[in-house]
PDB file of C-alpha atoms in Angstrom:
ATOM      1  CA  ASP A 170     -26.122  -4.751 -37.946  1.00 55.00           C
ATOM      2  CA  THR A 171     -24.983  -4.615 -34.157  1.00 74.00           C
ATOM      3  CA  GLY A 172     -25.284  -7.971 -33.293  1.00 93.00           C
ATOM      4  CA  VAL A 173     -27.324  -9.955 -30.371  1.00 97.00           C
ATOM      5  CA  SER A 174     -28.334  -6.960 -27.981  1.00 97.00           C
ATOM      6  CA  GLN A 175     -29.084  -8.368 -24.097  1.00 97.00           C
ATOM      7  CA  ASP A 176     -30.606  -6.084 -21.668  1.00 97.00           C
ATOM      8  CA  PRO A 177     -29.737  -5.224 -19.101  1.00 97.00           C
ATOM      9  CA  ARG A 178     -26.208  -6.569 -18.803  1.00 96.00           C
ATOM     10  CA  HIS A 179     -26.064  -7.059 -14.880  1.00 97.00           C
ATOM     11  CA  LYS A 180     -28.948  -7.425 -12.548  1.00 98.00           C
ATOM     12  CA  ILE A 181     -29.308  -7.915  -9.197  1.00 98.00           C
ATOM     13  CA  THR A 182     -32.496  -9.069  -7.172  1.00 98.00           C
ATOM     14  CA  LYS A 183     -33.842 -10.264  -4.218  1.00 98.00           C
ATOM     15  CA  ARG A 184     -34.803 -13.402  -3.833  1.00 98.00           C
ATOM     16  CA  GLY A 185     -38.664 -14.187  -4.122  1.00 98.00           C
ATOM     17  CA  GLN A 186     -38.667 -11.513  -6.636  1.00 98.00           C
ATOM     18  CA  ASN A 187     -39.941 -11.080 -10.429  1.00 98.00           C
ATOM     19  CA  VAL A 188     -37.326 -10.322 -13.149  1.00 98.00           C
ATOM     20  CA  THR A 189     -37.447 -10.255 -16.847  1.00 98.00           C
ATOM     21  CA  PHE A 190     -34.359  -9.795 -19.316  1.00 98.00           C
ATOM     22  CA  ARG A 191     -34.962  -8.728 -22.634  1.00 98.00           C
ATOM     23  CA  CYS A 192     -32.892 -10.120 -26.128  1.00 98.00           C
ATOM     24  CA  ASP A 193     -33.141  -8.272 -29.724  1.00 97.00           C
ATOM     25  CA  PRO A 194     -31.192 -10.596 -32.027  1.00 97.00           C
ATOM     26  CA  ILE A 195     -30.224  -9.460 -35.357  1.00 95.00           C
ATOM     27  CA  SER A 196     -33.145  -8.524 -37.670  1.00 92.00           C
ATOM     28  CA  GLU A 197     -33.179 -11.366 -40.265  1.00 89.00           C
ATOM     29  CA  HIS A 198     -32.622 -13.932 -38.147  1.00 92.00           C
ATOM     30  CA  ASN A 199     -35.852 -16.065 -37.373  1.00 91.00           C
ATOM     31  CA  ARG A 200     -34.440 -18.457 -34.997  1.00 92.00           C
ATOM     32  CA  LEU A 201     -33.702 -17.060 -31.501  1.00 95.00           C
ATOM     33  CA  TYR A 202     -32.232 -19.121 -28.649  1.00 94.00           C
ATOM     34  CA  TRP A 203     -31.838 -18.993 -24.450  1.00 96.00           C
ATOM     35  CA  TYR A 204     -28.658 -20.292 -22.739  1.00 96.00           C
ATOM     36  CA  ARG A 205     -27.804 -19.797 -19.106  1.00 96.00           C
ATOM     37  CA  GLN A 206     -24.300 -20.577 -17.749  1.00 96.00           C
ATOM     38  CA  THR A 207     -22.906 -21.480 -14.173  1.00 95.00           C
ATOM     39  CA  LEU A 208     -19.238 -20.589 -13.559  1.00 92.00           C
ATOM     40  CA  GLY A 209     -17.293 -23.566 -14.673  1.00 90.00           C
ATOM     41  CA  GLN A 210     -20.120 -24.570 -16.809  1.00 92.00           C
ATOM     42  CA  GLY A 211     -20.601 -24.367 -20.635  1.00 94.00           C
ATOM     43  CA  PRO A 212     -24.184 -22.691 -21.653  1.00 95.00           C
ATOM     44  CA  GLU A 213     -27.226 -24.872 -21.209  1.00 93.00           C
ATOM     45  CA  PHE A 214     -29.883 -25.184 -23.459  1.00 92.00           C
ATOM     46  CA  LEU A 215     -33.222 -23.573 -22.601  1.00 94.00           C
ATOM     47  CA  THR A 216     -35.272 -23.011 -24.937  1.00 94.00           C
ATOM     48  CA  TYR A 217     -35.106 -21.774 -29.062  1.00 91.00           C
ATOM     49  CA  PHE A 218     -38.155 -19.883 -31.363  1.00 93.00           C
ATOM     50  CA  GLN A 219     -38.748 -20.205 -34.752  1.00 92.00           C
ATOM     51  CA  ASN A 220     -40.778 -16.798 -35.263  1.00 93.00           C
ATOM     52  CA  GLU A 221     -42.752 -16.604 -32.683  1.00 93.00           C
ATOM     53  CA  ALA A 222     -43.628 -20.047 -32.151  1.00 93.00           C
ATOM     54  CA  GLN A 223     -41.573 -21.504 -29.120  1.00 92.00           C
ATOM     55  CA  LEU A 224     -41.013 -24.729 -30.516  1.00 90.00           C
ATOM     56  CA  GLU A 225     -38.460 -26.540 -27.958  1.00 88.00           C
ATOM     57  CA  LYS A 226     -38.175 -25.795 -24.240  1.00 90.00           C
ATOM     58  CA  SER A 227     -35.947 -28.309 -21.585  1.00 89.00           C
ATOM     59  CA  ARG A 228     -36.674 -29.644 -18.834  1.00 87.00           C
ATOM     60  CA  LEU A 229     -34.112 -27.128 -17.323  1.00 81.00           C
ATOM     61  CA  LEU A 230     -37.026 -24.535 -17.843  1.00 85.00           C
ATOM     62  CA  SER A 231     -39.047 -24.916 -14.890  1.00 88.00           C
ATOM     63  CA  ASP A 232     -42.719 -23.286 -14.269  1.00 92.00           C
ATOM     64  CA  ARG A 233     -40.967 -20.427 -12.609  1.00 96.00           C
ATOM     65  CA  PHE A 234     -39.387 -19.387 -16.360  1.00 96.00           C
ATOM     66  CA  SER A 235     -41.212 -17.960 -19.187  1.00 95.00           C
ATOM     67  CA  ALA A 236     -39.944 -17.012 -22.433  1.00 96.00           C
ATOM     68  CA  GLU A 237     -41.488 -15.041 -25.309  1.00 96.00           C
ATOM     69  CA  ARG A 238     -41.411 -13.964 -28.424  1.00 96.00           C
ATOM     70  CA  PRO A 239     -44.617 -11.757 -29.446  1.00 92.00           C
ATOM     71  CA  LYS A 240     -43.779 -10.198 -33.043  1.00 87.00           C
ATOM     72  CA  GLY A 241     -41.283 -12.786 -33.743  1.00 86.00           C
ATOM     73  CA  SER A 242     -38.398 -10.039 -33.386  1.00 91.00           C
ATOM     74  CA  PHE A 243     -37.425  -9.376 -29.972  1.00 96.00           C
ATOM     75  CA  SER A 244     -37.263 -11.903 -26.945  1.00 98.00           C
ATOM     76  CA  THR A 245     -38.254 -11.630 -23.142  1.00 98.00           C
ATOM     77  CA  LEU A 246     -37.023 -14.463 -20.458  1.00 98.00           C
ATOM     78  CA  GLU A 247     -39.389 -13.890 -17.355  1.00 97.00           C
ATOM     79  CA  ILE A 248     -38.482 -16.007 -14.161  1.00 97.00           C
ATOM     80  CA  GLN A 249     -40.560 -15.507 -11.760  1.00 97.00           C
ATOM     81  CA  ARG A 250     -39.789 -16.200  -7.735  1.00 97.00           C
ATOM     82  CA  THR A 251     -36.536 -16.010  -7.621  1.00 97.00           C
ATOM     83  CA  GLU A 252     -34.216 -18.204  -6.227  1.00 97.00           C
ATOM     84  CA  GLN A 253     -30.608 -18.574  -5.473  1.00 96.00           C
ATOM     85  CA  GLY A 254     -29.670 -21.641  -8.129  1.00 95.00           C
ATOM     86  CA  ASP A 255     -31.055 -19.262 -10.830  1.00 97.00           C
ATOM     87  CA  SER A 256     -27.688 -16.987 -10.210  1.00 97.00           C
ATOM     88  CA  ALA A 257     -26.537 -17.514 -13.626  1.00 97.00           C
ATOM     89  CA  MET A 258     -24.901 -15.802 -16.668  1.00 97.00           C
ATOM     90  CA  TYR A 259     -28.125 -15.782 -19.186  1.00 98.00           C
ATOM     91  CA  LEU A 260     -27.536 -15.895 -22.881  1.00 97.00           C
ATOM     92  CA  CYS A 261     -29.623 -15.122 -26.057  1.00 97.00           C
ATOM     93  CA  ALA A 262     -28.449 -16.246 -29.620  1.00 96.00           C
ATOM     94  CA  SER A 263     -29.839 -15.749 -32.928  1.00 95.00           C
ATOM     95  CA  SER A 264     -29.262 -17.576 -36.238  1.00 91.00           C
ATOM     96  CA  PRO A 265     -31.136 -17.923 -39.853  1.00 88.00           C
ATOM     97  CA  SER A 266     -33.453 -20.877 -40.885  1.00 81.00           C
ATOM     98  CA  GLY A 267     -31.122 -23.275 -42.137  1.00 73.00           C
ATOM     99  CA  TYR A 268     -27.736 -24.788 -41.137  1.00 67.00           C
ATOM    100  CA  TYR A 269     -26.145 -21.889 -39.667  1.00 76.00           C
ATOM    101  CA  GLY A 270     -24.148 -20.615 -36.983  1.00 86.00           C
ATOM    102  CA  TYR A 271     -25.320 -19.136 -33.856  1.00 92.00           C
ATOM    103  CA  THR A 272     -24.745 -16.025 -32.899  1.00 95.00           C
ATOM    104  CA  PHE A 273     -24.841 -14.771 -29.203  1.00 96.00           C
ATOM    105  CA  GLY A 274     -25.256 -12.064 -27.416  1.00 97.00           C
ATOM    106  CA  SER A 275     -22.978 -10.918 -24.169  1.00 95.00           C
ATOM    107  CA  GLY A 276     -24.767 -12.072 -21.771  1.00 97.00           C
ATOM    108  CA  THR A 277     -27.391 -10.877 -18.907  1.00 97.00           C
ATOM    109  CA  ARG A 278     -25.747 -11.927 -15.441  1.00 97.00           C
ATOM    110  CA  LEU A 279     -28.046 -12.416 -13.016  1.00 98.00           C
ATOM    111  CA  THR A 280     -27.584 -12.025  -8.993  1.00 98.00           C
ATOM    112  CA  VAL A 281     -30.143 -13.169  -6.343  1.00 98.00           C
ATOM    113  CA  VAL A 282     -29.429 -12.371  -2.822  1.00 97.00           C
TER     114      VAL A 282
ATOM    115  CA  ASP B  67     -27.409 -36.909 -27.436  1.00 53.00           C
ATOM    116  CA  ALA B  68     -23.640 -37.442 -28.893  1.00 56.00           C
ATOM    117  CA  LYS B  69     -21.156 -36.730 -26.787  1.00 87.00           C
ATOM    118  CA  THR B  70     -17.370 -34.641 -27.279  1.00 94.00           C
ATOM    119  CA  THR B  71     -14.431 -35.281 -24.717  1.00 95.00           C
ATOM    120  CA  GLN B  72     -11.996 -32.426 -24.932  1.00 96.00           C
ATOM    121  CA  PRO B  73      -9.075 -31.558 -22.129  1.00 97.00           C
ATOM    122  CA  ASN B  74      -9.810 -29.527 -19.939  1.00 96.00           C
ATOM    123  CA  SER B  75      -6.969 -26.984 -20.545  1.00 97.00           C
ATOM    124  CA  MET B  76      -3.897 -26.384 -22.432  1.00 97.00           C
ATOM    125  CA  GLU B  77      -1.569 -23.914 -22.394  1.00 97.00           C
ATOM    126  CA  SER B  78       0.151 -22.240 -25.843  1.00 96.00           C
ATOM    127  CA  ASN B  79       2.908 -19.670 -26.258  1.00 96.00           C
ATOM    128  CA  GLU B  80       1.948 -16.922 -28.450  1.00 96.00           C
ATOM    129  CA  GLU B  81       2.446 -17.078 -32.308  1.00 96.00           C
ATOM    130  CA  GLU B  82       3.154 -20.298 -32.331  1.00 96.00           C
ATOM    131  CA  PRO B  83       0.381 -23.262 -33.386  1.00 96.00           C
ATOM    132  CA  VAL B  84      -2.226 -24.538 -31.078  1.00 97.00           C
ATOM    133  CA  HIS B  85      -3.701 -28.103 -31.760  1.00 98.00           C
ATOM    134  CA  LEU B  86      -7.301 -28.599 -29.930  1.00 98.00           C
ATOM    135  CA  PRO B  87      -8.271 -31.781 -30.070  1.00 98.00           C
ATOM    136  CA  CYS B  88     -11.792 -33.294 -29.597  1.00 97.00           C
ATOM    137  CA  ASN B  89     -12.678 -36.978 -29.288  1.00 96.00           C
ATOM    138  CA  HIS B  90     -15.928 -38.131 -30.422  1.00 95.00           C
ATOM    139  CA  SER B  91     -16.344 -41.687 -30.780  1.00 94.00           C
ATOM    140  CA  THR B  92     -20.572 -42.459 -30.748  1.00 92.00           C
ATOM    141  CA  ILE B  93     -20.667 -39.490 -33.943  1.00 93.00           C
ATOM    142  CA  SER B  94     -23.472 -40.249 -36.244  1.00 90.00           C
ATOM    143  CA  GLY B  95     -23.508 -40.395 -40.087  1.00 90.00           C
ATOM    144  CA  THR B  96     -25.159 -36.496 -39.493  1.00 88.00           C
ATOM    145  CA  ASP B  97     -23.535 -34.910 -37.284  1.00 90.00           C
ATOM    146  CA  TYR B  98     -21.597 -31.885 -38.295  1.00 91.00           C
ATOM    147  CA  ILE B  99     -18.505 -31.284 -35.817  1.00 94.00           C
ATOM    148  CA  HIS B 100     -18.728 -27.353 -34.743  1.00 94.00           C
ATOM    149  CA  TRP B 101     -16.355 -25.609 -32.511  1.00 96.00           C
ATOM    150  CA  TYR B 102     -17.541 -22.143 -30.323  1.00 97.00           C
ATOM    151  CA  ARG B 103     -15.003 -20.249 -28.149  1.00 97.00           C
ATOM    152  CA  GLN B 104     -15.571 -18.232 -25.582  1.00 97.00           C
ATOM    153  CA  LEU B 105     -13.711 -15.359 -24.226  1.00 95.00           C
ATOM    154  CA  PRO B 106     -13.846 -13.831 -20.925  1.00 90.00           C
ATOM    155  CA  SER B 107     -17.403 -11.882 -20.066  1.00 88.00           C
ATOM    156  CA  GLN B 108     -18.811 -12.937 -23.695  1.00 92.00           C
ATOM    157  CA  GLY B 109     -21.401 -15.190 -25.001  1.00 95.00           C
ATOM    158  CA  PRO B 110     -19.824 -17.993 -27.456  1.00 96.00           C
ATOM    159  CA  GLU B 111     -18.586 -17.050 -30.871  1.00 95.00           C
ATOM    160  CA  TYR B 112     -18.977 -19.329 -34.009  1.00 94.00           C
ATOM    161  CA  VAL B 113     -14.803 -20.688 -35.116  1.00 96.00           C
ATOM    162  CA  ILE B 114     -15.944 -23.249 -37.448  1.00 95.00           C
ATOM    163  CA  HIS B 115     -17.580 -26.598 -38.725  1.00 93.00           C
ATOM    164  CA  GLY B 116     -17.192 -29.443 -40.773  1.00 93.00           C
ATOM    165  CA  LEU B 117     -18.748 -33.405 -41.669  1.00 93.00           C
ATOM    166  CA  THR B 118     -15.661 -34.981 -43.346  1.00 93.00           C
ATOM    167  CA  SER B 119     -13.215 -32.720 -45.146  1.00 91.00           C
ATOM    168  CA  ASN B 120     -10.816 -30.560 -43.877  1.00 93.00           C
ATOM    169  CA  VAL B 121     -12.326 -27.099 -43.421  1.00 95.00           C
ATOM    170  CA  ASN B 122     -10.165 -23.535 -43.623  1.00 95.00           C
ATOM    171  CA  ASN B 123     -11.271 -20.383 -42.686  1.00 93.00           C
ATOM    172  CA  ARG B 124      -9.733 -17.115 -41.638  1.00 92.00           C
ATOM    173  CA  MET B 125      -9.704 -17.930 -37.962  1.00 91.00           C
ATOM    174  CA  ALA B 126      -8.929 -21.507 -37.791  1.00 96.00           C
ATOM    175  CA  SER B 127      -8.619 -24.617 -39.623  1.00 97.00           C
ATOM    176  CA  LEU B 128     -10.630 -28.277 -38.561  1.00 98.00           C
ATOM    177  CA  ALA B 129      -8.645 -31.334 -39.298  1.00 98.00           C
ATOM    178  CA  ILE B 130     -11.171 -34.406 -39.697  1.00 97.00           C
ATOM    179  CA  ALA B 131     -10.181 -37.806 -38.980  1.00 97.00           C
ATOM    180  CA  GLU B 132     -11.217 -40.414 -41.569  1.00 95.00           C
ATOM    181  CA  ASP B 133     -13.434 -42.516 -39.182  1.00 95.00           C
ATOM    182  CA  ARG B 134     -14.528 -39.311 -37.991  1.00 96.00           C
ATOM    183  CA  LYS B 135     -14.150 -40.172 -33.982  1.00 96.00           C
ATOM    184  CA  SER B 136     -11.974 -37.492 -33.587  1.00 97.00           C
ATOM    185  CA  SER B 137     -10.734 -33.608 -35.032  1.00 97.00           C
ATOM    186  CA  THR B 138      -8.771 -31.057 -34.475  1.00 98.00           C
ATOM    187  CA  LEU B 139      -8.962 -27.334 -34.187  1.00 98.00           C
ATOM    188  CA  ILE B 140      -5.961 -25.695 -35.095  1.00 98.00           C
ATOM    189  CA  LEU B 141      -4.631 -21.685 -34.321  1.00 97.00           C
ATOM    190  CA  HIS B 142      -1.867 -21.361 -36.591  1.00 95.00           C
ATOM    191  CA  ARG B 143      -0.249 -18.346 -35.195  1.00 95.00           C
ATOM    192  CA  ALA B 144      -1.726 -18.001 -31.065  1.00 96.00           C
ATOM    193  CA  THR B 145      -2.090 -14.523 -30.084  1.00 96.00           C
ATOM    194  CA  LEU B 146      -3.208 -13.052 -26.774  1.00 96.00           C
ATOM    195  CA  ARG B 147      -6.864 -12.520 -28.178  1.00 95.00           C
ATOM    196  CA  ASP B 148      -7.298 -16.117 -28.818  1.00 96.00           C
ATOM    197  CA  ALA B 149      -7.094 -16.972 -25.338  1.00 97.00           C
ATOM    198  CA  ALA B 150     -10.629 -18.099 -24.291  1.00 97.00           C
ATOM    199  CA  VAL B 151     -12.584 -21.704 -23.852  1.00 97.00           C
ATOM    200  CA  TYR B 152     -13.249 -23.620 -26.998  1.00 98.00           C
ATOM    201  CA  TYR B 153     -16.130 -25.705 -27.231  1.00 97.00           C
ATOM    202  CA  CYS B 154     -16.088 -29.236 -29.995  1.00 96.00           C
ATOM    203  CA  ILE B 155     -20.252 -29.536 -30.361  1.00 94.00           C
ATOM    204  CA  LEU B 156     -22.233 -32.191 -32.122  1.00 91.00           C
ATOM    205  CA  ARG B 157     -24.753 -30.828 -34.064  1.00 86.00           C
ATOM    206  CA  ASP B 158     -27.165 -33.268 -35.914  1.00 83.00           C
ATOM    207  CA  GLY B 159     -27.775 -32.143 -39.471  1.00 78.00           C
ATOM    208  CA  ARG B 160     -30.767 -32.713 -39.936  1.00 76.00           C
ATOM    209  CA  GLY B 161     -31.842 -29.665 -38.034  1.00 66.00           C
ATOM    210  CA  GLY B 162     -34.986 -28.798 -36.227  1.00 64.00           C
ATOM    211  CA  SER B 163     -34.745 -29.161 -31.975  1.00 62.00           C
ATOM    212  CA  GLN B 164     -32.163 -32.099 -33.333  1.00 57.00           C
ATOM    213  CA  GLY B 165     -29.821 -29.607 -33.688  1.00 65.00           C
ATOM    214  CA  ASN B 166     -29.701 -27.227 -30.924  1.00 79.00           C
ATOM    215  CA  LEU B 167     -26.139 -26.788 -29.606  1.00 86.00           C
ATOM    216  CA  ILE B 168     -25.542 -28.444 -26.834  1.00 86.00           C
ATOM    217  CA  PHE B 169     -22.417 -27.122 -24.627  1.00 90.00           C
ATOM    218  CA  GLY B 170     -19.525 -29.381 -22.796  1.00 90.00           C
ATOM    219  CA  LYS B 171     -17.023 -27.968 -20.389  1.00 90.00           C
ATOM    220  CA  GLY B 172     -14.623 -27.497 -23.626  1.00 95.00           C
ATOM    221  CA  THR B 173     -10.908 -27.153 -23.360  1.00 97.00           C
ATOM    222  CA  LYS B 174      -9.887 -23.922 -21.747  1.00 97.00           C
ATOM    223  CA  LEU B 175      -6.599 -22.499 -23.684  1.00 98.00           C
ATOM    224  CA  SER B 176      -4.068 -20.229 -22.052  1.00 97.00           C
ATOM    225  CA  VAL B 177      -1.947 -18.080 -24.070  1.00 97.00           C
ATOM    226  CA  LYS B 178       1.598 -16.953 -22.827  1.00 96.00           C
ATOM    227  CA  PRO B 179       3.552 -13.722 -24.166  1.00 94.00           C
TER     228      PRO B 179
END
Protein backbone atom coordinates (compact mmCIF):
# COMPACT_ATOMS: atom_id res chain seq x y z
CA ASP A 1 0.00 0.00 0.00
CA THR A 2 1.38 3.41 -0.93
CA GLY A 3 -0.38 5.33 1.83
CA VAL A 4 -2.75 8.26 1.40
CA SER A 5 -2.52 9.91 -2.01
CA GLN A 6 -3.63 13.43 -2.82
CA ASP A 7 -3.96 15.01 -6.22
CA PRO A 8 -2.88 17.50 -7.38
CA ARG A 9 0.13 18.41 -5.21
CA HIS A 10 -0.10 22.05 -6.23
CA LYS A 11 -2.90 24.15 -7.68
CA ILE A 12 -2.83 27.80 -8.69
CA THR A 13 -6.18 29.31 -9.55
CA LYS A 14 -7.68 32.71 -10.16
CA ARG A 15 -10.04 34.19 -7.62
CA GLY A 16 -13.60 33.20 -8.36
CA GLN A 17 -12.77 29.89 -10.05
CA ASN A 18 -13.85 26.51 -8.72
CA VAL A 19 -11.29 23.88 -7.74
CA THR A 20 -11.56 20.21 -6.82
CA PHE A 21 -9.05 18.07 -4.95
CA ARG A 22 -8.96 14.31 -4.71
CA CYS A 23 -7.88 12.04 -1.88
CA ASP A 24 -7.31 8.28 -2.11
CA PRO A 25 -7.11 6.81 1.40
CA ILE A 26 -5.49 3.57 2.47
CA SER A 27 -7.82 0.94 1.03
CA GLU A 28 -8.88 -0.76 4.25
CA HIS A 29 -9.47 2.52 6.13
CA ASN A 30 -13.13 3.43 6.39
CA ARG A 31 -12.61 6.83 8.01
CA LEU A 32 -11.43 9.81 5.99
CA TYR A 33 -10.65 13.34 7.19
CA TRP A 34 -9.99 16.70 5.56
CA TYR A 35 -7.87 19.39 7.21
CA ARG A 36 -6.64 22.80 6.13
CA GLN A 37 -3.30 24.28 7.15
CA THR A 38 -2.08 27.85 6.69
CA LEU A 39 1.51 28.99 7.12
CA GLY A 40 2.76 28.76 10.69
CA GLN A 41 -0.40 27.16 12.01
CA GLY A 42 -1.33 23.60 12.87
CA PRO A 43 -3.83 21.76 10.68
CA GLU A 44 -7.48 22.75 11.21
CA PHE A 45 -10.20 20.11 11.05
CA LEU A 46 -12.73 20.54 8.22
CA THR A 47 -14.78 17.38 7.95
CA TYR A 48 -14.77 13.61 8.26
CA PHE A 49 -16.45 10.58 6.71
CA GLN A 50 -17.16 7.12 7.96
CA ASN A 51 -17.53 5.11 4.77
CA GLU A 52 -19.70 7.30 2.51
CA ALA A 53 -21.43 9.17 5.35
CA GLN A 54 -20.22 12.66 6.21
CA LEU A 55 -20.50 12.65 9.99
CA GLU A 56 -19.15 16.03 10.99
CA LYS A 57 -18.40 19.38 9.41
CA SER A 58 -16.45 22.19 11.03
CA ARG A 59 -17.76 25.73 11.16
CA LEU A 60 -14.75 26.51 8.94
CA LEU A 61 -16.46 24.65 6.11
CA SER A 62 -18.46 27.47 4.56
CA ASP A 63 -21.20 26.84 1.99
CA ARG A 64 -18.58 27.32 -0.76
CA PHE A 65 -16.93 24.09 0.36
CA SER A 66 -18.33 20.65 -0.31
CA ALA A 67 -16.85 17.23 0.26
CA GLU A 68 -18.01 13.87 -1.00
CA ARG A 69 -17.02 10.26 -0.64
CA PRO A 70 -19.48 8.60 -3.00
CA LYS A 71 -18.55 4.94 -2.65
CA GLY A 72 -16.73 5.04 0.63
CA SER A 73 -13.37 4.94 -1.11
CA PHE A 74 -11.82 8.11 -2.57
CA SER A 75 -13.02 11.57 -1.57
CA THR A 76 -13.20 14.94 -3.29
CA LEU A 77 -13.15 18.42 -1.77
CA GLU A 78 -14.54 21.20 -3.95
CA ILE A 79 -14.19 24.91 -3.32
CA GLN A 80 -16.50 27.14 -5.33
CA ARG A 81 -15.82 30.80 -6.09
CA THR A 82 -12.36 30.69 -4.54
CA GLU A 83 -11.11 33.61 -2.48
CA GLN A 84 -7.56 34.61 -1.60
CA GLY A 85 -8.21 33.50 1.97
CA ASP A 86 -8.66 29.94 0.72
CA SER A 87 -4.95 29.75 -0.07
CA ALA A 88 -3.64 26.97 2.15
CA MET A 89 -2.46 23.38 2.27
CA TYR A 90 -5.38 20.95 2.16
CA LEU A 91 -4.57 17.70 3.92
CA CYS A 92 -6.40 14.40 3.78
CA ALA A 93 -6.01 11.61 6.34
CA SER A 94 -7.51 8.17 6.85
CA SER A 95 -7.81 5.68 9.68
CA PRO A 96 -9.54 2.40 10.45
CA SER A 97 -12.61 2.37 12.68
CA GLY A 98 -11.80 2.36 16.34
CA TYR A 99 -9.06 4.17 18.11
CA TYR A 100 -6.09 4.35 15.79
CA GLY A 101 -3.66 6.94 14.57
CA TYR A 102 -4.33 8.86 11.41
CA THR A 103 -2.28 8.46 8.24
CA PHE A 104 -1.95 11.76 6.40
CA GLY A 105 -1.25 12.45 2.76
CA SER A 106 1.28 15.04 1.63
CA GLY A 107 -1.43 17.57 0.89
CA THR A 108 -2.56 19.81 -1.95
CA ARG A 109 -1.19 23.33 -1.83
CA LEU A 110 -3.73 25.83 -3.17
CA THR A 111 -2.73 29.33 -4.21
CA VAL A 112 -5.50 31.74 -5.17
CA VAL A 113 -4.27 34.74 -7.16
CA ASP B 1 -12.01 21.24 24.03
CA ALA B 2 -9.13 20.32 26.30
CA LYS B 3 -6.01 22.28 25.38
CA THR B 4 -2.30 21.65 25.41
CA THR B 5 0.59 24.06 25.89
CA GLN B 6 3.94 23.53 24.20
CA PRO B 7 7.03 25.69 23.75
CA ASN B 8 7.11 27.36 20.35
CA SER B 9 10.58 26.08 19.54
CA MET B 10 13.46 23.97 20.83
CA GLU B 11 16.97 23.19 19.68
CA SER B 12 18.94 20.00 19.99
CA ASN B 13 22.29 18.64 18.93
CA GLU B 14 22.48 15.60 16.71
CA GLU B 15 22.79 12.25 18.51
CA GLU B 16 21.70 13.76 21.83
CA PRO B 17 18.39 12.98 23.59
CA VAL B 18 15.54 15.46 23.22
CA HIS B 19 12.76 15.99 25.73
CA LEU B 20 9.72 17.79 24.32
CA PRO B 21 7.32 18.96 27.06
CA CYS B 22 3.56 19.34 26.92
CA ASN B 23 1.21 20.71 29.57
CA HIS B 24 -2.44 19.66 29.62
CA SER B 25 -3.77 20.71 33.01
CA THR B 26 -7.45 20.35 31.99
CA ILE B 27 -7.12 16.78 30.71
CA SER B 28 -10.15 14.60 31.36
CA GLY B 29 -10.24 10.96 32.34
CA THR B 30 -11.12 9.82 28.82
CA ASP B 31 -8.44 11.85 27.02
CA TYR B 32 -5.51 10.08 25.45
CA ILE B 33 -2.28 11.99 24.84
CA HIS B 34 -1.19 11.81 21.21
CA TRP B 35 1.95 13.07 19.51
CA TYR B 36 2.30 13.74 15.82
CA ARG B 37 5.13 15.39 13.95
CA GLN B 38 5.25 17.22 10.65
CA LEU B 39 8.36 17.37 8.53
CA PRO B 40 8.72 20.26 6.07
CA SER B 41 6.40 19.97 3.07
CA GLN B 42 4.75 16.80 4.37
CA GLY B 43 1.56 15.89 6.18
CA PRO B 44 1.65 15.09 9.90
CA GLU B 45 2.93 11.69 10.96
CA TYR B 46 1.73 9.68 13.97
CA VAL B 47 4.45 9.24 16.59
CA ILE B 48 2.99 7.75 19.76
CA HIS B 49 0.06 7.88 22.15
CA GLY B 50 -0.73 6.90 25.73
CA LEU B 51 -3.28 7.16 28.51
CA THR B 52 -1.63 6.73 31.89
CA SER B 53 1.44 4.54 31.62
CA ASN B 54 4.69 5.43 29.88
CA VAL B 55 4.88 4.09 26.33
CA ASN B 56 7.75 3.15 24.05
CA ASN B 57 7.88 2.45 20.33
CA ARG B 58 10.52 2.43 17.62
CA MET B 59 10.24 6.20 17.12
CA ALA B 60 10.07 7.61 20.64
CA SER B 61 9.05 7.26 24.27
CA LEU B 62 6.18 9.01 26.01
CA ALA B 63 6.50 9.82 29.70
CA ILE B 64 3.22 10.76 31.39
CA ALA B 65 3.12 12.50 34.76
CA GLU B 66 1.32 10.69 37.55
CA ASP B 67 -1.43 13.35 37.67
CA ARG B 68 -1.59 13.29 33.83
CA LYS B 69 -1.38 17.07 33.69
CA SER B 70 1.83 16.99 31.70
CA SER B 71 3.78 14.66 29.44
CA THR B 72 7.13 14.52 27.69
CA LEU B 73 8.00 13.09 24.30
CA ILE B 74 11.51 11.67 24.35
CA LEU B 75 13.63 11.17 21.25
CA HIS B 76 16.54 9.08 22.46
CA ARG B 77 19.09 10.14 19.84
CA ALA B 78 18.10 13.04 17.66
CA THR B 79 19.01 12.91 13.99
CA LEU B 80 18.79 15.66 11.38
CA ARG B 81 15.72 13.87 10.06
CA ASP B 82 13.93 14.54 13.36
CA ALA B 83 13.79 18.27 12.67
CA ALA B 84 10.06 18.91 12.49
CA VAL B 85 7.07 20.48 14.22
CA TYR B 86 5.88 18.23 17.05
CA TYR B 87 2.22 18.39 18.08
CA CYS B 88 0.88 17.22 21.43
CA ILE B 89 -2.86 16.54 21.15
CA LEU B 90 -5.51 15.36 23.57
CA ARG B 91 -7.90 12.96 21.90
CA ASP B 92 -11.09 11.78 23.54
CA GLY B 93 -11.03 8.00 23.89
CA ARG B 94 -14.80 7.77 23.55
CA GLY B 95 -14.24 8.19 19.82
CA GLY B 96 -16.83 9.46 17.39
CA SER B 97 -16.62 13.14 16.56
CA GLN B 98 -15.19 13.78 20.02
CA GLY B 99 -12.16 11.77 18.97
CA ASN B 100 -11.15 13.98 16.06
CA LEU B 101 -7.62 15.35 16.22
CA ILE B 102 -7.47 19.06 17.06
CA PHE B 103 -3.98 20.48 16.42
CA GLY B 104 -2.35 23.46 18.15
CA LYS B 105 0.77 25.23 16.88
CA GLY B 106 3.22 22.62 18.17
CA THR B 107 6.93 22.85 18.95
CA LYS B 108 9.36 23.43 16.13
CA LEU B 109 12.42 21.26 16.81
CA SER B 110 15.71 22.20 15.19
CA VAL B 111 18.59 19.70 15.20
CA LYS B 112 22.13 20.94 14.82
CA PRO B 113 24.85 18.74 13.35
